[in-house]
Coordinates of C-alpha atoms in Angstrom, one line a residue:
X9 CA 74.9 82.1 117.4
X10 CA 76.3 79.6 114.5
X11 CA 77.9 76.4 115.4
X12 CA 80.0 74.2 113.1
X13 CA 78.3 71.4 112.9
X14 CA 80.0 67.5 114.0
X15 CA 80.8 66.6 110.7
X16 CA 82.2 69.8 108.9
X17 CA 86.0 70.6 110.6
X18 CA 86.9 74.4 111.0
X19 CA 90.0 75.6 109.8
X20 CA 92.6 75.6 112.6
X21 CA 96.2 75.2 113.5
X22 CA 95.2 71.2 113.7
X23 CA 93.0 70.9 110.5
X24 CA 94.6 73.4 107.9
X25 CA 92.5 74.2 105.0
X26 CA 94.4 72.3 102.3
X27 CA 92.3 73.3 99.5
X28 CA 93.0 77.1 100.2
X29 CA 96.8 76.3 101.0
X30 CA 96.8 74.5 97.4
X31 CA 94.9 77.3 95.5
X32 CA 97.1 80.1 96.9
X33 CA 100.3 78.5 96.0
X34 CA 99.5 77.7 92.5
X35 CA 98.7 81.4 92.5
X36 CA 103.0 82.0 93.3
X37 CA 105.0 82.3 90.4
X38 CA 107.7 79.5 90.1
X39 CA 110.5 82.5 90.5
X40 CA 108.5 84.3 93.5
X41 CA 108.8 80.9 95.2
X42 CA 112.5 79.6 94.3
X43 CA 114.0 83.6 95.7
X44 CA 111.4 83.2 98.8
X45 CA 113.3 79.4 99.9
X46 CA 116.5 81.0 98.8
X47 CA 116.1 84.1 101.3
X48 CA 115.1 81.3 103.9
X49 CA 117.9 79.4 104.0
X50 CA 120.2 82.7 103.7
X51 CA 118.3 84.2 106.9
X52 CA 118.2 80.7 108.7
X53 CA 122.3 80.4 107.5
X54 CA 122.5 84.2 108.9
X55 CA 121.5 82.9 112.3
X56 CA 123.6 80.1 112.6
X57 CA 126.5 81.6 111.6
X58 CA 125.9 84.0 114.7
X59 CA 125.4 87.0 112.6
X60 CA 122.4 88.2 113.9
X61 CA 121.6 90.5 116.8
X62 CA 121.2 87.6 119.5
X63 CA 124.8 86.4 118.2
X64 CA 126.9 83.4 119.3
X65 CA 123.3 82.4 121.5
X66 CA 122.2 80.6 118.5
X67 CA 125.4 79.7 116.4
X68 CA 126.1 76.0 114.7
X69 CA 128.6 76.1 112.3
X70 CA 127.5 72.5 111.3
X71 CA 123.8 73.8 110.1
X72 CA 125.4 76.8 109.3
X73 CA 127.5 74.6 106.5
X74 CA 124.2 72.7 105.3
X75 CA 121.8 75.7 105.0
X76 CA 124.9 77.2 103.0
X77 CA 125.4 74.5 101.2
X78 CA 121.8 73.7 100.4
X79 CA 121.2 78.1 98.7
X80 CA 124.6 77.6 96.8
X81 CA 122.6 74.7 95.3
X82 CA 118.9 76.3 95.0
X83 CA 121.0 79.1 93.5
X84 CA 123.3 76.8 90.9
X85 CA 120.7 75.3 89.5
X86 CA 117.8 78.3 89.3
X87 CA 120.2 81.0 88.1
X88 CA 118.7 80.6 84.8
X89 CA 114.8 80.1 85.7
X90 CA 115.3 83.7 88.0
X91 CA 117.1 85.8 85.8
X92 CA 120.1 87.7 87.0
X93 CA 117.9 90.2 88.0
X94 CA 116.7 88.3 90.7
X95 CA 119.9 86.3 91.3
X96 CA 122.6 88.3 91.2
X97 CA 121.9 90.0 94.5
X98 CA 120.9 86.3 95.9
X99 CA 124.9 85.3 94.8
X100 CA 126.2 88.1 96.7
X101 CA 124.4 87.1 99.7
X102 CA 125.4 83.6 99.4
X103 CA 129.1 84.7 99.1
X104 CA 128.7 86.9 101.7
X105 CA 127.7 83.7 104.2
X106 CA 130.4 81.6 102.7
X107 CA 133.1 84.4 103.7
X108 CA 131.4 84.6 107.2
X109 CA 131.6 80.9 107.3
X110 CA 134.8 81.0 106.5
X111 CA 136.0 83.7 109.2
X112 CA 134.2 82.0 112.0
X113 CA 135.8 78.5 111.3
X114 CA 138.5 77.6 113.5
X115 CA 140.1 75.6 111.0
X116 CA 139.4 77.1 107.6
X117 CA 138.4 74.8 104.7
X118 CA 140.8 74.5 101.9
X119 CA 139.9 76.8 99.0
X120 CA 137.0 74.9 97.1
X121 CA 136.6 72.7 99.9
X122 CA 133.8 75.4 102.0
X123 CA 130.1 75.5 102.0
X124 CA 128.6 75.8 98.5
X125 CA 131.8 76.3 96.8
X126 CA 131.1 73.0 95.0
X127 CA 128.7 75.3 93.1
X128 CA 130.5 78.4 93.0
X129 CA 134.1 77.8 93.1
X130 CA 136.2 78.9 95.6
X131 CA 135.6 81.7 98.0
X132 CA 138.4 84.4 99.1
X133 CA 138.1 86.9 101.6

């Protein structure tokens, strides 16, 4: 039967193994990373904009406008570093959630004036 002795920690929930964490993200190519947070915030945006299959139970237009907001960003300034391979079907999604952002507002930003569109101009239907 092995123990883990007083003084070495095992890896749990409450002591990650940061070393292991470290070395398998420096392992994750800089564009594998920027499209994973960018499909984060459009699936987190997704569900606050009460587009998934639980619906209006979890919608916040408010968060919804940040997380929107926040990929028009991620998206504006590493276009370039992801090629339009990889970010051309990441802008469609994002103006996808800016037109359902748009439709579920009850009062409608002005042209320019909606989530993102800082970034990417303004956003018709």
């Amino acid at each position: 039967m092995s123990e883990t002795p007083q003084n070495e920690s095992a890896d749990s929930p409450e002591n990650p193994d940061f070393d292991a964490m470290t070395r398998d993200i420096a392992e994750v190519p800089a564009v594998e990373v920027i499209v994973t947070v960018a499909v984060n915030l459009m699936s987190a945006a997704a569900v606050k904009l009460g587009l998934t299959e639980e619906g209006d139970k979890y919608k916040d237009l408010d968060e919804a406008r940040k997380l929107v907001h926040a990929l028009a960003g991620l998206l504006d300034a590493g276009a370039t570093e992801i090629s339009s391979f990889h970010a051309a079907p990441l802008r469609d999604g994002l103006k996808s959630l800016q037109l359902a952002f748009r439709e579920a507002s009850l009062i409608p930003d002005e042209p320019g004036q909606g989530p993102g569109e800082k970034y990417t101009g303004p956003v018709y239907g």
